[in-house]
Short mmCIF file of C-alpha atoms and ligand atoms in Angstrom, two decimals:
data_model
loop_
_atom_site.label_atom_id
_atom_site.label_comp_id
_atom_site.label_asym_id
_atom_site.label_seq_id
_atom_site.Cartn_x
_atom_site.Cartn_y
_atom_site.Cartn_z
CA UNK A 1 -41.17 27.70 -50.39
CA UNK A 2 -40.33 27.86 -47.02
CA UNK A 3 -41.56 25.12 -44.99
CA UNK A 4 -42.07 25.15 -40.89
CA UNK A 5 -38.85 22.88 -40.78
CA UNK A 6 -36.21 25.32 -42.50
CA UNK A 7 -37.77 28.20 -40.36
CA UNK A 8 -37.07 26.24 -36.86
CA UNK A 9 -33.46 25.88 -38.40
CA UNK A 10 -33.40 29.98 -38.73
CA UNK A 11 -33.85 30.48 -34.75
CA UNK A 12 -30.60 31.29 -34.13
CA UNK A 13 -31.20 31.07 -29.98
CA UNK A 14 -32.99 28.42 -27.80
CA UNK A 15 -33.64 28.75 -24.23
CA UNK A 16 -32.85 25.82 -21.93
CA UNK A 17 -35.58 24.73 -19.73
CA UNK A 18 -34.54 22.11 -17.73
CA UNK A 19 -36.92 23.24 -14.53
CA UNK A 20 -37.06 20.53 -12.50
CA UNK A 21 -40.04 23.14 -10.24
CA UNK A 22 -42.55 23.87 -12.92
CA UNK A 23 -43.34 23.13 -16.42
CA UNK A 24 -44.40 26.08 -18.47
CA UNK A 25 -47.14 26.00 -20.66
CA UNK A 26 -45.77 27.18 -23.78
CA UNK A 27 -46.85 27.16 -27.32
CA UNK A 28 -45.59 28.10 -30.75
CA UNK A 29 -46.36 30.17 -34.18
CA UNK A 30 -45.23 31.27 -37.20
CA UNK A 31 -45.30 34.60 -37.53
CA UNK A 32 -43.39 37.09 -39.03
CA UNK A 33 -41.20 34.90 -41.02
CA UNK A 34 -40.28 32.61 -38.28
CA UNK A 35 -41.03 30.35 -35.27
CA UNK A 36 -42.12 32.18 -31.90
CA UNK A 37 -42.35 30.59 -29.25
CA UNK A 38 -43.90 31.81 -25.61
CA UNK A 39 -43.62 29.67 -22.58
CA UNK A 40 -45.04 30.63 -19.25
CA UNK A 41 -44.15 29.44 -16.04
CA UNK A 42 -47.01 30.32 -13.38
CA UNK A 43 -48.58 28.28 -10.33
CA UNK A 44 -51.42 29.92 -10.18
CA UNK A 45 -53.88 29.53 -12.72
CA UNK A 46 -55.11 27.17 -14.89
CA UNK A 47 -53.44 26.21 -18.07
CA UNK A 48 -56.44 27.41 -20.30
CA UNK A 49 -56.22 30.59 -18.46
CA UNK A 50 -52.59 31.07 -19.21
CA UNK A 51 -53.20 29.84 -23.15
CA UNK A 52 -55.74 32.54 -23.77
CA UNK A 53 -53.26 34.62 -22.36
CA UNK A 54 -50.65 33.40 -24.91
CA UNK A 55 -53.21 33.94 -27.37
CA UNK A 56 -53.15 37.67 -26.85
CA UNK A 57 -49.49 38.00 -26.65
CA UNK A 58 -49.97 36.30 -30.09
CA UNK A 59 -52.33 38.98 -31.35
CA UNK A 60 -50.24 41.38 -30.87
CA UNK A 61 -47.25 40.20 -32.58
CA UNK A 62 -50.02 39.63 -35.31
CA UNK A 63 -50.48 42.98 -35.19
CA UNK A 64 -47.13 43.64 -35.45
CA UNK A 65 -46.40 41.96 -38.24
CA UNK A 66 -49.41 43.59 -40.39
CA UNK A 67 -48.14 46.89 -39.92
CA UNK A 68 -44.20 46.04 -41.11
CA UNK A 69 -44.41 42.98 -43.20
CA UNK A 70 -42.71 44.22 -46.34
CA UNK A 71 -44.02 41.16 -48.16
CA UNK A 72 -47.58 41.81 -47.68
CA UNK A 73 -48.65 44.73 -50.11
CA UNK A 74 -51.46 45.69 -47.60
CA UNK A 75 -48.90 46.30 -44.91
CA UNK A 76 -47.98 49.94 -43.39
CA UNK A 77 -44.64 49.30 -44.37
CA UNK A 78 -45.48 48.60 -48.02
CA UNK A 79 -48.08 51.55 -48.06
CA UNK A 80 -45.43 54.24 -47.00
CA UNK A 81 -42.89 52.36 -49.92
CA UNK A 82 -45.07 52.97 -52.50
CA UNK A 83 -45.92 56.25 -51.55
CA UNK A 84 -43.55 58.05 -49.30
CA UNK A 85 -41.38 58.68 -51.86
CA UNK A 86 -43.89 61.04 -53.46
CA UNK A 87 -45.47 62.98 -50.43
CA UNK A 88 -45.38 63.02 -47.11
CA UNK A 89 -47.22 60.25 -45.35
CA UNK A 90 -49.14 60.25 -41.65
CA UNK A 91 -47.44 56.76 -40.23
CA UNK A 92 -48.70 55.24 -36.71
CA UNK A 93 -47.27 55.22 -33.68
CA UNK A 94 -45.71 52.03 -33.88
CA UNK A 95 -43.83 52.79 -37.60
CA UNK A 96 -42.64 56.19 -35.77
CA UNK A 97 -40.83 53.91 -32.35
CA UNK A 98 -39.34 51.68 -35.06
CA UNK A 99 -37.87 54.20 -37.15
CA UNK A 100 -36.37 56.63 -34.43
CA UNK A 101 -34.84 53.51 -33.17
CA UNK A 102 -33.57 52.67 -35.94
CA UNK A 103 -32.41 56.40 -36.60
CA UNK A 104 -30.80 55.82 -33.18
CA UNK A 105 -28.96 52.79 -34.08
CA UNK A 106 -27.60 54.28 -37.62
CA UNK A 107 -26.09 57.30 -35.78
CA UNK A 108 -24.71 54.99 -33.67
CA UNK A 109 -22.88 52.51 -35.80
CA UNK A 110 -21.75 54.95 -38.21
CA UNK A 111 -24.44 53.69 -40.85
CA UNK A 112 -23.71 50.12 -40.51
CA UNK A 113 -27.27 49.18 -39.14
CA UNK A 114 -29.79 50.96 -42.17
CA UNK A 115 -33.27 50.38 -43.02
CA UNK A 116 -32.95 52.09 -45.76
CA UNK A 117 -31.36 48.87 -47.20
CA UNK A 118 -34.85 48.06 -48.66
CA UNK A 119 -33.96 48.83 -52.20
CA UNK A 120 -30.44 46.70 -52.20
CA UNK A 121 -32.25 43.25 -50.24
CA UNK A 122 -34.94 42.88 -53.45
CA UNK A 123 -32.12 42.64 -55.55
CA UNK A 124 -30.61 39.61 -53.02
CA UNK A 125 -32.86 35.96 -53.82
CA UNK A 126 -32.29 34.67 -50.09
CA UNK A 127 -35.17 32.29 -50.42
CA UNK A 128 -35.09 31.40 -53.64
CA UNK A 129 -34.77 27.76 -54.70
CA UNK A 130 -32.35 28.53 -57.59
CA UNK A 131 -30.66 32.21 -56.73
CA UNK A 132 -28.23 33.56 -59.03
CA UNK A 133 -25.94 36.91 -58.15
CA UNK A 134 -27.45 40.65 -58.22
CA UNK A 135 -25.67 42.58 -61.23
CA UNK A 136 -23.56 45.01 -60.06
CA UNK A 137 -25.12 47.81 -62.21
CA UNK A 138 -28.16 46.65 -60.58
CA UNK A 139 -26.54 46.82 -56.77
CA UNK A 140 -25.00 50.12 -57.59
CA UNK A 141 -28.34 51.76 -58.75
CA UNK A 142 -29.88 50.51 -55.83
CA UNK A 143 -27.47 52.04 -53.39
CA UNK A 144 -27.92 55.54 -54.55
CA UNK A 145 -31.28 54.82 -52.48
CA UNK A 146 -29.58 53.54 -49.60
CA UNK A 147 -28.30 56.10 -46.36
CA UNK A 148 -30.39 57.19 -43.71
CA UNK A 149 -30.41 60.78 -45.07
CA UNK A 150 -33.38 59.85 -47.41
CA UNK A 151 -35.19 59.80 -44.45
CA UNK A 152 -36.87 62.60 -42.75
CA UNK A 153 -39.86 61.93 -39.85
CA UNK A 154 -41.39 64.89 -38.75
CA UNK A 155 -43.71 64.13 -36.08
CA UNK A 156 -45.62 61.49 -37.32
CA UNK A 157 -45.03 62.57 -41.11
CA UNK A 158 -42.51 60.67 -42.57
CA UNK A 159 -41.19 61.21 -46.19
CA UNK A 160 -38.66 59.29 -48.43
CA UNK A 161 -36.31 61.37 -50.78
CA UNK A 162 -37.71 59.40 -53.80
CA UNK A 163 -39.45 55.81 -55.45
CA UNK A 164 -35.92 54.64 -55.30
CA UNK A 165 -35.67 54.69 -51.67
CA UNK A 166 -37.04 51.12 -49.68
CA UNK A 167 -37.55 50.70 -46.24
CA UNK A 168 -37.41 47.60 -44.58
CA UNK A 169 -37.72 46.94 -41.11
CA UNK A 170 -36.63 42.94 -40.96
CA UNK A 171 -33.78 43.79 -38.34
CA UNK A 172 -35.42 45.31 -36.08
CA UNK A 173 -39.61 44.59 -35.85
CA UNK A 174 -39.29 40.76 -34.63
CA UNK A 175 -37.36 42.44 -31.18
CA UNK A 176 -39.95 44.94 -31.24
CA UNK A 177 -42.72 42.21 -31.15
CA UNK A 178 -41.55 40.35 -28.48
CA UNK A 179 -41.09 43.62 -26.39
CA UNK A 180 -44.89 44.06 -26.68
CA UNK A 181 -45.82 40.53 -26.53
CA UNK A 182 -44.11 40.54 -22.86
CA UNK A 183 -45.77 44.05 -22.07
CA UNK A 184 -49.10 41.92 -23.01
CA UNK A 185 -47.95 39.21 -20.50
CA UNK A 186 -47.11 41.74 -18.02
CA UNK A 187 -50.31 43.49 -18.55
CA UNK A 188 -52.32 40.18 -17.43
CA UNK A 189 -50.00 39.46 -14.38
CA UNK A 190 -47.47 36.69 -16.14
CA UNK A 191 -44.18 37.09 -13.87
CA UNK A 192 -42.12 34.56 -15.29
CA UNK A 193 -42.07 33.94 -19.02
CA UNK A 194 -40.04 33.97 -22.44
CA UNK A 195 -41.02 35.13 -25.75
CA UNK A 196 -38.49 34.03 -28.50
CA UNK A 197 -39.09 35.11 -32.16
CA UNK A 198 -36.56 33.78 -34.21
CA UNK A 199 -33.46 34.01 -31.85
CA UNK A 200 -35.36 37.42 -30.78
CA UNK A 201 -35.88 36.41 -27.11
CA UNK A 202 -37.18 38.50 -23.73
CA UNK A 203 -37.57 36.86 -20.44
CA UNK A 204 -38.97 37.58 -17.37
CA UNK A 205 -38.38 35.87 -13.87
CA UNK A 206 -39.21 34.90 -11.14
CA UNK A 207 -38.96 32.24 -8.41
CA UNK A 208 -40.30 29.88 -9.87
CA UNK A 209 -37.06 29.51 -12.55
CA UNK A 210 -34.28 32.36 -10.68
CA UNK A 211 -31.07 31.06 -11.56
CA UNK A 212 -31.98 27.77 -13.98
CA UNK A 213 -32.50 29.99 -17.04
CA UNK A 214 -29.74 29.63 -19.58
CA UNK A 215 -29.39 31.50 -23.24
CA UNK A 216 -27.56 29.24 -25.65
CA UNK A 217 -25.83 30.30 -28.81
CA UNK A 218 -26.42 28.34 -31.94
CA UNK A 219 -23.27 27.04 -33.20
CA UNK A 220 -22.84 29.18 -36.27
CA UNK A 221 -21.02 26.07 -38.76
CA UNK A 222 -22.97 22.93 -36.83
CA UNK A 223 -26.55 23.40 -37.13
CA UNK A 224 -27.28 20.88 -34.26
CA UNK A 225 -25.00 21.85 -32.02
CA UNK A 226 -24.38 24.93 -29.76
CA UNK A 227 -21.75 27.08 -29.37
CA UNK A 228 -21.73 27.82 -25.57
CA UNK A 229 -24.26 29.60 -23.25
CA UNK A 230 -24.51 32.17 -20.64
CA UNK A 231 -27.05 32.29 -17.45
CA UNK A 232 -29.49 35.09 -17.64
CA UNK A 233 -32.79 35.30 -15.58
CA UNK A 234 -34.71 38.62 -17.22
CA UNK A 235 -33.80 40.47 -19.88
CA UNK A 236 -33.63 41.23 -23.84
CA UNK A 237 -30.94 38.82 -26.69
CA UNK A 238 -31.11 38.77 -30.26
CA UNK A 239 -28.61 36.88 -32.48
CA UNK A 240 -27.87 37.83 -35.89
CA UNK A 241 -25.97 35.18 -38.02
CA UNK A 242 -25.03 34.27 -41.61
CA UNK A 243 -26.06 30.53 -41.43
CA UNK A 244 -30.00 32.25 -40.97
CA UNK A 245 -30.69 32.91 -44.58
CA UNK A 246 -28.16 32.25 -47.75
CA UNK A 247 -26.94 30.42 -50.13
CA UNK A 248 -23.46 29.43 -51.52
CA UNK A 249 -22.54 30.09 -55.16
CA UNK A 250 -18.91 28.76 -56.36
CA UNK A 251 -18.26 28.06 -52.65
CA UNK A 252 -18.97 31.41 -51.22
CA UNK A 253 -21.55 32.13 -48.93
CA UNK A 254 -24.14 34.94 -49.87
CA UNK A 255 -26.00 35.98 -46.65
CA UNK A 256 -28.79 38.32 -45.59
CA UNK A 257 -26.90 40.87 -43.53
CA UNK A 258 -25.92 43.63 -45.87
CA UNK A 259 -22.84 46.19 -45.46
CA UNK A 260 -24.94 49.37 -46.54
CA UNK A 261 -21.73 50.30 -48.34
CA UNK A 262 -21.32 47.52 -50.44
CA UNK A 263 -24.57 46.43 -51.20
CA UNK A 264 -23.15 42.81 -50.52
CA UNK A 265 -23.07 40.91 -47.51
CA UNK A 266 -21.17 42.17 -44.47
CA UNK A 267 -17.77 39.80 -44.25
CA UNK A 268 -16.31 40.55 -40.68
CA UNK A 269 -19.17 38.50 -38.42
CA UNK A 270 -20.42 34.87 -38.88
CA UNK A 271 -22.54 35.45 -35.06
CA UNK A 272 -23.40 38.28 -33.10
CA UNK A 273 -25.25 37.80 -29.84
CA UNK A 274 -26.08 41.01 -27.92
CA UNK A 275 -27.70 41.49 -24.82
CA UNK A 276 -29.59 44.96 -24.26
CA UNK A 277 -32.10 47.09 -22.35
CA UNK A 278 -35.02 45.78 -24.96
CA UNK A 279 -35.22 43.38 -27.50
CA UNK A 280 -36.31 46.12 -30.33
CA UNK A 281 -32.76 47.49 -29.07
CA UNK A 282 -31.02 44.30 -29.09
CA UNK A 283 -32.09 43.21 -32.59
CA UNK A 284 -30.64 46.61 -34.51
CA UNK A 285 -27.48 46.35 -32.64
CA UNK A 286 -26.80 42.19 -33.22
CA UNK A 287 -27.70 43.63 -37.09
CA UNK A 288 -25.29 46.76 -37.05
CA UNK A 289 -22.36 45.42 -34.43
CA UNK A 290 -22.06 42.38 -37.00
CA UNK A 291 -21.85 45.14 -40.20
CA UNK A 292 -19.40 46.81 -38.30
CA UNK A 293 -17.10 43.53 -37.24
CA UNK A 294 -15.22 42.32 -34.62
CA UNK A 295 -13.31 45.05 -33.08
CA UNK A 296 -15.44 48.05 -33.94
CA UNK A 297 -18.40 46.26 -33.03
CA UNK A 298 -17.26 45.48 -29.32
CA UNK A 299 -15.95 48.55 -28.81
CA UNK A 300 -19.36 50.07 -29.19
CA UNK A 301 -20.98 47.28 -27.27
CA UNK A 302 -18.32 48.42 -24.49
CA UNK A 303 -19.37 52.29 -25.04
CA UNK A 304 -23.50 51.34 -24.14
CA UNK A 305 -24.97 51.35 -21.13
CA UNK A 306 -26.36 47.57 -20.67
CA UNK A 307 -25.20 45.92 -23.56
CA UNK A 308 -23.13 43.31 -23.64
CA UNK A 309 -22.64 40.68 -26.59
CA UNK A 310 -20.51 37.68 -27.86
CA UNK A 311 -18.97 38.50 -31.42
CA UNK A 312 -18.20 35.12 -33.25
CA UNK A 313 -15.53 35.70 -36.47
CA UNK A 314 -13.61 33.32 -38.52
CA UNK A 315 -10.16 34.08 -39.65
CA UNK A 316 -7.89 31.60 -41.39
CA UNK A 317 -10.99 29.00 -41.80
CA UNK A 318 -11.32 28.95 -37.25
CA UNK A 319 -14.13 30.41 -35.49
CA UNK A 320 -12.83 32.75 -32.78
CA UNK A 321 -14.45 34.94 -30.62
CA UNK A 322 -15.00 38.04 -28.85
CA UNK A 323 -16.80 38.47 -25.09
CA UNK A 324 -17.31 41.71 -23.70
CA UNK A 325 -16.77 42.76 -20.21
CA UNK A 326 -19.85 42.14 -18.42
CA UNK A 327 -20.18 38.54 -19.96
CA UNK A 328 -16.89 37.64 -19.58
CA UNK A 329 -17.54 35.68 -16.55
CA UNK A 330 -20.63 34.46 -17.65
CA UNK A 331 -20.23 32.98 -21.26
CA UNK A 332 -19.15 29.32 -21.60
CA UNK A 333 -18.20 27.62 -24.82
CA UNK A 334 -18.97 23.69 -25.18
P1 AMP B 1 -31.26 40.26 -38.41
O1 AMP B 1 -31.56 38.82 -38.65
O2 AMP B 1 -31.98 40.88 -37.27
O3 AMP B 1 -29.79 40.56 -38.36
O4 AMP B 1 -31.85 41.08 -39.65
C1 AMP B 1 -31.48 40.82 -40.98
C2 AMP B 1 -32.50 41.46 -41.88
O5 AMP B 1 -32.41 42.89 -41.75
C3 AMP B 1 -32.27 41.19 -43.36
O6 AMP B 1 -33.01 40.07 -43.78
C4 AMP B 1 -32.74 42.48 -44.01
O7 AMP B 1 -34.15 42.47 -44.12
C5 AMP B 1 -32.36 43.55 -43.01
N1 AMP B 1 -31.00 44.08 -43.15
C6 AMP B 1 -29.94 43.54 -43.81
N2 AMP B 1 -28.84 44.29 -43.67
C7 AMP B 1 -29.19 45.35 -42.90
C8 AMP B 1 -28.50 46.49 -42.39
N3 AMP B 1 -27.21 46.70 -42.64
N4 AMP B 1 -29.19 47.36 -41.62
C9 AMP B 1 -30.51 47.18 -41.35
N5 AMP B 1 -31.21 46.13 -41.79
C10 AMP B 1 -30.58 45.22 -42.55
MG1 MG B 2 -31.55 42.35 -35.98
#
């Protein structure tokens, strides 16, 4: 079971707000497998004005969730698993941004970010009480459904090569959420706010908090402490991490970040923060820049036009770490 507590311990980034101006009026959810949380800072109207704002914001991530919940069997998501793999399906507008993103993404880290993984994460029991190692026949079998190839999305008709062939959408929908969650915030005048799913976080500023807004890194081995921070007034983070979701058998730890070669979980990473041009964006790259590791992984951050990120690593039992350029100045360990 997973109860409210273990899913606050999952958000892998907090935001500071120590505003001595304003107090936003900010409430919380669970919702899509973890805690969001929207604050709003505004002087202007009331506060049950700005909560029945929130509440929309929240509708729409409701929304969100209904149409890629791969848990729910009434979902899109589910609906074009079960039969996609038969015939072509007619999918909505929002499965057809998520998947060319994601199509985006896999082209772009040489098939390390892949929602085709579907098939493979059934096999891993990251929530179970009592989990217990996929069989390697069982991995291997899996994988022959795995690579972005069993894909095609033609206009809005989207088939899977086969049954075998599972698409799930869990590292990239929660950034997508919060995207539109803002755009709902935007859409009723909100200025100044943050929307944080899970360590899937979007602000927007203004006066009321320019230059007091801080993004802090959870520390990946300490669960409450922090690893450092960096200023930022608007703009997109996700964090992807292997303390989010695992478990340890025989003193190794089995996490929910999959190498789409393997089948097992990706070994190069422990914490990749990246900061990009949306959060839908910056939730497939944290995913595929901590598949791909340390040095491959910044030097694609370093290749993208407003990205930036802090790769965490561990060699030899120490956490190191890796800033790229345009945070260099910015990040600050504690
Ligand atoms: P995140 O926390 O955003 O890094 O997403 C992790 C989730 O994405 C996992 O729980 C899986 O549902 C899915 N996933 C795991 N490995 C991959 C991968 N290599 N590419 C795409 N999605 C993945
Ligand atoms: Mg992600």
């Amino acid at each position: 079971m997973k109860s409210i507590a273990k899913l606050f311990f999952i958000a892998a980034l907090l935001q500071c707000s120590r505003f001595d101006r304003i107090q936003p009026v900010e409430q919380t959810a669970v919702m899509m497998d973890t805690v969001v949380q929207i604050a709003i800072y505004d002087n202007q109207r009331s506060v049950a004005e700005v909560e029945k704002i929130i509440e929309s914001a929240f509708a729409r991530i409701k929304q969100i969730e209904r149409i890629t919940n791969d848990y729910d069997d009434s979902s899109s998501i589910s609906r074009v698993n079960r039969v996609a793999g038969w015939q072509p399906v007619a999918i909505d507008s929002e499965l057809v941004t998520l998947i060319t993103t994601s199509e985006r993404i896999a082209r772009l880290s040489s098939g390390a970010f892949d929602i085709t993984i579907g098939s493979v994460k059934r096999l891993w029991q990251f929530t179970s009480e009592h989990p217990s190692l996929p069989e390697v026949v069982a991995i291997n079998q899996a994988l022959r459904g795995v690579g972005m190839q069993h894909l095609r999305l033609m206009g809005d008709q989207l088939r899977l090569a086969g049954p075998g062939v599972v698409l799930d959408l869990g590292a990239i929908a929660k950034g997508y959420a919060v995207d539109e969650a803002i755009r709902v915030l935007q859409r009723h005048g909100i200025s100044d706010a943050m929307v944080n799913a899970g360590g899937n976080l979007r602000t927007l500023s203004s006066e009321l908090t320019r230059g007091l807004r801080r993004v802090w890194i959870k520390h990946p081995r300490e669960t409450h402490r922090f690893f450092g921070f960096f200023p930022m007034d608007a703009g997109c983070v996700a964090t992807s991490g292997d303390y989010e979701r695992y478990f340890v058998l025989d003193s190794v730890r089995y996490h929910h970040i999959l190498d789409p070669k393997t089948g097992y979980p990706a070994r190069g990473c422990v914490s990749v923060t990246i900061v990009a041009p949306s959060a839908m964006e910056a939730d497939a790259l944290s995913t595929a820049i901590f598949v791909m590791g340390p040095e491959r992984g910044l030097t694609l951050i370093q290749e993208l036009p407003g990205v930036e990120g802090v790769i965490i690593y561990e060699q030899q039992g120490k956490l190191k770490w890796l800033v790229s350029e345009g945070l260099k100045d910015k990040f600050r360990t504690i």
